Coordinates of C-alpha atoms in Angstrom, one line a residue:
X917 CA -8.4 8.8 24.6
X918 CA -8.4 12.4 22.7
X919 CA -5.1 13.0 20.8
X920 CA -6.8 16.7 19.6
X921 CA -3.2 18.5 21.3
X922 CA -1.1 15.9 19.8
X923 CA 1.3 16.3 16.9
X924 CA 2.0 13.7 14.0
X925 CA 4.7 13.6 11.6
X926 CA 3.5 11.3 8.7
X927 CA 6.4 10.5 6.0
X928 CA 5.2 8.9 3.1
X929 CA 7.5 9.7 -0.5
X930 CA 4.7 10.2 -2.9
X931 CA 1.3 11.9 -2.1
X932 CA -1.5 9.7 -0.7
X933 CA -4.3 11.7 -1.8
X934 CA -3.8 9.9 -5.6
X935 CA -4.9 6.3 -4.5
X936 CA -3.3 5.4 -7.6
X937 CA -2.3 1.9 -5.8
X938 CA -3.0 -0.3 -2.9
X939 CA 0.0 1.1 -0.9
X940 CA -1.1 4.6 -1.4
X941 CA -4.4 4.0 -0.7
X942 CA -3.4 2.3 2.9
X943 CA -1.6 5.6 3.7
X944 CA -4.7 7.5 2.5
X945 CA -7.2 5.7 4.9
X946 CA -4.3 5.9 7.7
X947 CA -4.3 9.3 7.6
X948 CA -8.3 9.9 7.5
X949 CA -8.1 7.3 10.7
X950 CA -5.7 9.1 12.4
X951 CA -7.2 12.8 11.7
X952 CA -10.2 11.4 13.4
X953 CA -8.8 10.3 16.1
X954 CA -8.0 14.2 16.6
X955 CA -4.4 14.7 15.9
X956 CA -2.7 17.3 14.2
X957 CA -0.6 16.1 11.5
X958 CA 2.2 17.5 9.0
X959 CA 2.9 15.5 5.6
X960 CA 5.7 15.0 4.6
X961 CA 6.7 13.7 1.1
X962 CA 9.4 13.5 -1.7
X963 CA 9.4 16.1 -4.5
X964 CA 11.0 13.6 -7.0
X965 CA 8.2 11.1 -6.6
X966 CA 5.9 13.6 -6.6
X967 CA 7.0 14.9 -10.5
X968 CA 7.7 11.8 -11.2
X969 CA 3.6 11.3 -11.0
X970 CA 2.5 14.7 -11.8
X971 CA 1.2 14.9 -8.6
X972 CA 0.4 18.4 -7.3
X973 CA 1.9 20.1 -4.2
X974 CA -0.9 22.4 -3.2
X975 CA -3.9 22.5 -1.3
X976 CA -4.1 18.7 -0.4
X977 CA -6.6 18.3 2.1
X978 CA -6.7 20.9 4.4
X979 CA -9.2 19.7 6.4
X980 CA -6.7 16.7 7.5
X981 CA -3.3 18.2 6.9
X982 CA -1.9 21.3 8.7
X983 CA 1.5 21.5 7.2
X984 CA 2.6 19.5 3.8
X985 CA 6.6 19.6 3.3
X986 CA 7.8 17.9 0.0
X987 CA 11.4 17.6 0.1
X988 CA 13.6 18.2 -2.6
X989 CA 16.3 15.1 -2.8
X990 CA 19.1 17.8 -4.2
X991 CA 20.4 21.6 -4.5
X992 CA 19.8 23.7 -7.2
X993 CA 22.4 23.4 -9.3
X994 CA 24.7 26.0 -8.6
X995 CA 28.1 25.3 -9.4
X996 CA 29.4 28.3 -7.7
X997 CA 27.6 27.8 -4.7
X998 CA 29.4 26.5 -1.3
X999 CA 25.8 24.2 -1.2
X1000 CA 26.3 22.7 -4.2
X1001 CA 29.8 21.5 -4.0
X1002 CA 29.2 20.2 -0.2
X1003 CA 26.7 17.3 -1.4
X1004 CA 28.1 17.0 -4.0
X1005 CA 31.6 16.0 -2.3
X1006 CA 28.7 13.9 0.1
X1007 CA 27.1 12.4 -2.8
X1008 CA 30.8 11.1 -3.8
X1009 CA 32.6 10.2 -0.9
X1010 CA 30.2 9.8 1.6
X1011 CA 28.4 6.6 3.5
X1012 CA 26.3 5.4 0.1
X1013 CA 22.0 4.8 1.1
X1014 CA 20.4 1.8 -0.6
X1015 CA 18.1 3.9 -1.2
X1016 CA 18.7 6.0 -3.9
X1017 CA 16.5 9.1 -3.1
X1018 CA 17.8 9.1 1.0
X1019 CA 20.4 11.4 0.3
X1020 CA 22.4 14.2 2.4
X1021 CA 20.4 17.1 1.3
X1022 CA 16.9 15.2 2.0
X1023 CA 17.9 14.2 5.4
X1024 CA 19.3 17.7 6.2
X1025 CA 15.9 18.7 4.7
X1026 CA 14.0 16.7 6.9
X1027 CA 16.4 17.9 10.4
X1028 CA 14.6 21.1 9.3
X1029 CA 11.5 20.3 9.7
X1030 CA 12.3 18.7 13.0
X1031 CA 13.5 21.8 14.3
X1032 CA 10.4 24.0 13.4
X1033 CA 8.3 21.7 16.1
X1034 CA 7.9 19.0 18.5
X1035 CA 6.5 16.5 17.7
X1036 CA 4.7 13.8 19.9
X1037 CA 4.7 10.6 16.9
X1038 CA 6.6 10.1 13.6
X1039 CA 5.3 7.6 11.3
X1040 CA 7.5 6.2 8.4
X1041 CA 6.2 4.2 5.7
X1042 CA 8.6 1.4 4.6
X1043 CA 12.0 0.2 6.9
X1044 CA 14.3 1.3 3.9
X1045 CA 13.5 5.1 5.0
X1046 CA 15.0 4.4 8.2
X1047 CA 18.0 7.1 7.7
X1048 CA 15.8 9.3 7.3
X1049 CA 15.2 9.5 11.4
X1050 CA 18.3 7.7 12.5
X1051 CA 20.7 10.1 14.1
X1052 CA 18.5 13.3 14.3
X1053 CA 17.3 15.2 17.3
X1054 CA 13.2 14.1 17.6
X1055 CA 13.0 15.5 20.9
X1056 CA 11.3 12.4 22.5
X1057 CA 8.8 11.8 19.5
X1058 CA 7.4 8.0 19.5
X1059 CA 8.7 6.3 16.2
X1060 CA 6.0 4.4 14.1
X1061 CA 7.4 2.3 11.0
X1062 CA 4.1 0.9 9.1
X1063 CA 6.1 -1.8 7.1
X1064 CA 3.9 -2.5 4.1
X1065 CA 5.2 -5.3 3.3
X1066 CA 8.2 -7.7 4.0
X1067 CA 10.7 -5.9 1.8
X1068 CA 13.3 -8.8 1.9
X1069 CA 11.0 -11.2 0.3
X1070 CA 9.5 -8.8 -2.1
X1071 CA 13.5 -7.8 -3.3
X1072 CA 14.2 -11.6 -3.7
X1073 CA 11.6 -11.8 -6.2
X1074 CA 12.7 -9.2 -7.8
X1075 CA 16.2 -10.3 -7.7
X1076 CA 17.0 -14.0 -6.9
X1077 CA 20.6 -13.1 -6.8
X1078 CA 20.6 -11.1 -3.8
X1079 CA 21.7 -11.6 -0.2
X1080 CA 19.1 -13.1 1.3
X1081 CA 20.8 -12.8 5.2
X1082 CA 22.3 -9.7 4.9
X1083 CA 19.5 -7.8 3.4
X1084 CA 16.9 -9.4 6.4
X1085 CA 19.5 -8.6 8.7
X1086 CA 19.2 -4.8 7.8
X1087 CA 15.6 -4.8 7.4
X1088 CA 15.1 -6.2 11.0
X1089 CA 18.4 -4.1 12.3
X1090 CA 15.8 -0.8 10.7
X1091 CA 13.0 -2.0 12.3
X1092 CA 14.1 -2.6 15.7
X1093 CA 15.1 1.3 15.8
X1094 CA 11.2 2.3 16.3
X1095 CA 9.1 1.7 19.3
X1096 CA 6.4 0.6 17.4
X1097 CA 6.6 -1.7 14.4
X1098 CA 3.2 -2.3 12.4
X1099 CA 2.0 -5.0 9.8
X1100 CA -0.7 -5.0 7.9
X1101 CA -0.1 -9.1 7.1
X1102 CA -0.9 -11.9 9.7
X1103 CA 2.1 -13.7 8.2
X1104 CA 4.6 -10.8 8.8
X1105 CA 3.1 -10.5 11.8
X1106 CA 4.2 -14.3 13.7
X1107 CA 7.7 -13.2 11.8
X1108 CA 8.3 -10.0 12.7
X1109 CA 7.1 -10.2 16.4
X1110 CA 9.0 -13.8 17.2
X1111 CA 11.8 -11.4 16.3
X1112 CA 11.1 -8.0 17.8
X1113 CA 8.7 -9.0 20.0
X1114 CA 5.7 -6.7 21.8
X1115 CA 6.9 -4.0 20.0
X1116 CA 5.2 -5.6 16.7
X1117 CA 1.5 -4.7 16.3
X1118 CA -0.6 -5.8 13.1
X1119 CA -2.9 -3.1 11.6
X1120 CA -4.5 -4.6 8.7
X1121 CA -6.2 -2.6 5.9
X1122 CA -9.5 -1.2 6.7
X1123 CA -12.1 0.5 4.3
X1124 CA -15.9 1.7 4.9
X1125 CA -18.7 -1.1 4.4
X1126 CA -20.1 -1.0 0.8
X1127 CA -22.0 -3.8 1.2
X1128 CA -25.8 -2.4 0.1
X1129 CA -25.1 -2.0 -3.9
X1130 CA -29.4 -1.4 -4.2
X1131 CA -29.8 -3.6 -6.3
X1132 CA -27.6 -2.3 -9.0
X1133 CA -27.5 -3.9 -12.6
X1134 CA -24.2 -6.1 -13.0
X1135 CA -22.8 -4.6 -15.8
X1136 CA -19.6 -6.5 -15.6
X1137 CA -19.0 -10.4 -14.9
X1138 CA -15.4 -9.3 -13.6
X1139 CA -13.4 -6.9 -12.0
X1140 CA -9.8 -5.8 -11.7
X1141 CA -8.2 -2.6 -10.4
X1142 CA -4.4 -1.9 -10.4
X1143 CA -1.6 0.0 -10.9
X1144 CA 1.0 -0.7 -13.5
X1145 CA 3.9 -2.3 -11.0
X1146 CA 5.8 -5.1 -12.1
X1147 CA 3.8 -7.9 -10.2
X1148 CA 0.1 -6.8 -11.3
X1149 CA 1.6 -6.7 -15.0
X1150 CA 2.7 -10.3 -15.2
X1151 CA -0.5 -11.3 -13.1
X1152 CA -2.9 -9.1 -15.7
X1153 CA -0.6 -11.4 -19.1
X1154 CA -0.7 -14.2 -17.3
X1155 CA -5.1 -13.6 -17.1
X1156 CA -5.3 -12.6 -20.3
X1157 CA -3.1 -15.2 -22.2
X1158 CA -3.9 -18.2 -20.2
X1159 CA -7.8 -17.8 -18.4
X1160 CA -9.5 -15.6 -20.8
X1161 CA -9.8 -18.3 -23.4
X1162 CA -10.6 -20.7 -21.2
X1163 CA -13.8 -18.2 -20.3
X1164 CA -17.5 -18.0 -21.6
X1165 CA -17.5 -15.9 -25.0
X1166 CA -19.8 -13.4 -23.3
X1167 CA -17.8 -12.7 -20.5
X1168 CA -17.7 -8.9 -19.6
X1169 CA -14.9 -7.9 -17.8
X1170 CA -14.2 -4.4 -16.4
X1171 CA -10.2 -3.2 -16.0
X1172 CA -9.1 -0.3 -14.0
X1173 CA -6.2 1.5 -13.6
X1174 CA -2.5 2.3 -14.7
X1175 CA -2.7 -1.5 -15.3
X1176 CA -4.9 -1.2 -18.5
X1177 CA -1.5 0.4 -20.6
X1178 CA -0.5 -3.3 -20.3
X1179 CA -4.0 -4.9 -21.3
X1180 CA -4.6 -5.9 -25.4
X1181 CA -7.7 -4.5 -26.8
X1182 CA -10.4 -7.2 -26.6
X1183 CA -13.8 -7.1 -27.1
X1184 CA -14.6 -8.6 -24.1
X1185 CA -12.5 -5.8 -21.9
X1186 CA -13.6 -2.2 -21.0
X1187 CA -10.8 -0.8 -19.6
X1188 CA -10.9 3.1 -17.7
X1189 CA -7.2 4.4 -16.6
X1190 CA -8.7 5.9 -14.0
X1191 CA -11.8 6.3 -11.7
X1192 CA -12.8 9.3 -9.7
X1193 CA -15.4 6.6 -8.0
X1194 CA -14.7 3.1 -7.8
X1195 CA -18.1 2.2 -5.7
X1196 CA -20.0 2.3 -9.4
X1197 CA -18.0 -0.2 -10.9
X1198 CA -17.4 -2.8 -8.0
X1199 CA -21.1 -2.3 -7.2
X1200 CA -21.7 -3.3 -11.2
X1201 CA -19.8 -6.3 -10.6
X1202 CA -20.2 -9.4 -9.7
X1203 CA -17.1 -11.0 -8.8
X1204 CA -13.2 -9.7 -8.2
X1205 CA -10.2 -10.8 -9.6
X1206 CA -6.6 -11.5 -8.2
X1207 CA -4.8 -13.6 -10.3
X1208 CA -1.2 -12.6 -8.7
X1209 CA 1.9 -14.8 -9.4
X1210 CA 4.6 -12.7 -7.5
X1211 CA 4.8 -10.0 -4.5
X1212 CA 4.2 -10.5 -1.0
X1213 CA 1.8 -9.5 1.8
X1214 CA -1.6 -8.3 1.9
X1215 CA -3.7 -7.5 -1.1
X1216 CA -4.6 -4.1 -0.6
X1217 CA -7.1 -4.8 -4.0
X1218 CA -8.7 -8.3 -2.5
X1219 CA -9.7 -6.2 0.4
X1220 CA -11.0 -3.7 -0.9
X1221 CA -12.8 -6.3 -3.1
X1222 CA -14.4 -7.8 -0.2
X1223 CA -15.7 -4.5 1.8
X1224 CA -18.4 -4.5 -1.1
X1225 CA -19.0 -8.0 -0.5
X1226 CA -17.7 -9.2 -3.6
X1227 CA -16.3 -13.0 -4.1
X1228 CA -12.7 -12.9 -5.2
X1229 CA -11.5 -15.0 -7.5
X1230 CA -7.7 -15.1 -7.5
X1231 CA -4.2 -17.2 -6.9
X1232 CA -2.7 -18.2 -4.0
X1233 CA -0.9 -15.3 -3.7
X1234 CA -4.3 -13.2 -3.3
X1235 CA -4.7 -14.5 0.1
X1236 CA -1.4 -13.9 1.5
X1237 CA -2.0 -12.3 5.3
X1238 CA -4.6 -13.7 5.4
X1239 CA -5.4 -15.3 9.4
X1240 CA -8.1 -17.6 7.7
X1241 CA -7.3 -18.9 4.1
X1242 CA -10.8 -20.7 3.8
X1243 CA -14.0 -19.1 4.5
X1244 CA -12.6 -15.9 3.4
X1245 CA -15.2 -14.8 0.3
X1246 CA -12.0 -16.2 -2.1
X1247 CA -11.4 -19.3 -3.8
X1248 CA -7.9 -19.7 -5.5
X1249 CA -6.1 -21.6 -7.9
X1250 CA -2.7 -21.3 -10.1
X1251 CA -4.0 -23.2 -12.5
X1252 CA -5.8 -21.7 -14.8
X1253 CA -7.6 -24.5 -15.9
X1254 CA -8.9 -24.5 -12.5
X1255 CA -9.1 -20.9 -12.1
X1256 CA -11.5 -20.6 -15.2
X1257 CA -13.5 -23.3 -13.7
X1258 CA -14.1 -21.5 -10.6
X1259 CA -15.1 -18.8 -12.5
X1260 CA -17.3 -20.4 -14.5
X1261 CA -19.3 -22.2 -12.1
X1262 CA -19.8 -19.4 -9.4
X1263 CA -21.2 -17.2 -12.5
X1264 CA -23.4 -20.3 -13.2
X1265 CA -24.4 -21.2 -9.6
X1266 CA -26.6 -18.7 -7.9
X1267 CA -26.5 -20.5 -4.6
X1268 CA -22.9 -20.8 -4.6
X1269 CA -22.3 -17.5 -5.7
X1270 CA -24.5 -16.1 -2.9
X1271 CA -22.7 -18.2 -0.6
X1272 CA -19.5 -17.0 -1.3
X1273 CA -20.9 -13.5 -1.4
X1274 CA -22.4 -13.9 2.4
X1275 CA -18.6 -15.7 3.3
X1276 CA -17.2 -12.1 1.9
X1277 CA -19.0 -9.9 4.1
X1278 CA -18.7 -11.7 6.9
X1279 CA -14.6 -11.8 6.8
X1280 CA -14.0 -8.8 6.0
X1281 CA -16.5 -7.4 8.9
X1282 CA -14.5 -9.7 11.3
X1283 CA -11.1 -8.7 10.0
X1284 CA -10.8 -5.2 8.0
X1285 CA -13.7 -3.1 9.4
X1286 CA -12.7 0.8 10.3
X1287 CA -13.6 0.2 14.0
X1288 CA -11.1 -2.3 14.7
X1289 CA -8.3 -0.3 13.1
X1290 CA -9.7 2.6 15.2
X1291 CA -8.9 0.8 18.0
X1292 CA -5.6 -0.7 17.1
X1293 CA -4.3 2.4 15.9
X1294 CA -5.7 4.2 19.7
X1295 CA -3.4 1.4 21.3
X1296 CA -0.4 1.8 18.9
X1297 CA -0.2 5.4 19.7
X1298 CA -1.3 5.3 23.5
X1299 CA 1.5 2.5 24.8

């Protein structure tokens, strides 16, 4: 099916053009997917996130996006201005969002960008940006929610304390607003669908096959890219202080990412803030790490890991989603005794490590290749 004379409203708060992390690099690839399925799409994002970054509003893309609109969360401030004082009497007294950036002036914001067109789909990214649709006029525009992740869980771990029924309840009362809901985890998938039914579709992450690294010298024994969130920071201490000594003395080990501000100097570590091309250093590497302790769903990073055909290395948490967690390219451990071992041996152990390596490609050509997503996202939008 062409979609070339179909419109697309993408929300997504910060800009997905920075692939600073795993989230924003699914949005990335979601939108390069969806431009070639021909669509014309419109961005939209939040201008608070955006700063908050040091992201750039301009020219992003034009050869995917038509229209960018990034929405300012507040008025100018103004005291003398009738604009001013009405959010700010809304801000005070009215209906309080969760969600601290969903306010008044960003949903009357987005009502004007509505207005300007019709639109034939709206994707959201993440349930707790429901508002920002709910009540406005989307003049018969199908509503996408790609969930991410299953943002009760991922609260909980972040705070034990919380109310574990009432919070579900309002993620599942957001998500049943949409006529299409979409996972990218097998494991939110059997949940979410037992409760919403057809209307569930799973779309797990997708990148390019990188398979052929030419026979490039392996600079680097391991591998780690991350951004700095919470649950890659205790995984990165936890490596550090706990597997690293446990490691040969010559290990090489290559760290990437916001995640390295959080890293000790050691002189087994090289450590880059930041990439332009990450296809150098995975293909200079022979084996990726995951050693994640917290966080839910999908590794965006073990993925990613694999469509080079690299063995992954990691916890039990680096196979959540997962359909198949054994003859996936990954062996696992939360030990990290054990998780040294493994290590160790597959480093040691051509055959095994070329077993593992062949065990890699072949999962992730079965489960994460662009052509299935192609064709999952042509039946999300076509039903």
């Amino acid at each position: 099916m062409n979609f070339s004379d179909k419109k697309l409203l993408f929300f997504f708060p910060e800009n997905p053009f920075s692939k600073r992390a795993g989230n924003v690099l699914r949005c990335y690839t979601n939108l390069i997917q969806l431009k070639s399925l021909g669509l014309n799409i419109d961005l939209v994002g939040v201008e608070d996130y955006y700063k908050s970054f040091g992201d750039s509003f301009e020219n992003m893309a034009p050869e995917i996006i038509d229209n960018i609109f990034v929405l300012k969360t507040s008025p100018p401030k103004k005291k003398l201005t009738f604009e001013y004082w009405k959010y700010k009497f809304l801000k005070k007294y009215g209906k309080k969002n969760p969600n601290q950036y969903l306010t008044h002036f960003l949903k009357d914001n987005f009502r004007t960008v509505l207005a300007q067109e019709k639109y034939d789909y709206i994707v959201i990214n993440y349930e707790y940006w429901t508002d920002l649709i709910r009540g406005q006029d989307l003049k018969g525009a199908k509503t996408i929610i790609d969930t991410h992740d299953w943002i009760t869980l991922n609260e909980f771990y972040n705070n034990a304390t919380i109310d574990l029924g009432k919070k579900f309840g309002e993620e599942i009362s957001n998500l049943s607003f949409y006529d299409k809901v979409i996972t990218i985890s097998q494991d939110e998938y059997f949940i979410f669908k037992s409760l919403l039914g057809e209307k569930v579709i799973n779309i797990p992450p997708s990148f390019p096959e990188n398979f052929d690294d030419m026979g490039q010298e392996k600079k680097y024994d391991l591998i780690f890219v991350g951004s700095d969130n919470p649950f890659n920071v205790l995984s990165i201490q936890w490596f550090v202080e706990k597997v690293l000594p446990l490691l040969s003395e010559k290990i090489r080990i290559c760290i990437i990412g916001r995640i390295c501000k959080h890293v000790p100097d050691h002189p087994n570590i090289e450590k880059l803030l930041f990439a332009d091309d990450l296809k150098t250093y995975y293909h200079a590497s022979k084996i990726a790490i995951c050693p994640m302790l917290k966080g839910t769903g999908i590794k965006i990073k073990v993925v990613e890991a694999l469509s080079f055909g690299l063995p992954v290395v990691g916890t039990e948490k680096a196979i959540d989603g997962f359909l198949d967690k054994k003859n996936n390219g990954c062996l696992v451990s939360d030990d990290e005794k054990e998780f040294a071992e493994i290590i160790n041996h597959i480093l040691n152990n051509d055959s095994d490590y070329l077993k593992l390596k062949n065990e890699a490609t072949e999962f992730f050509k079965q489960n994460f290749s662009e052509e299935k997503s192609l064709e999952l996202w042509q039946k999300t939008l076509s039903l």
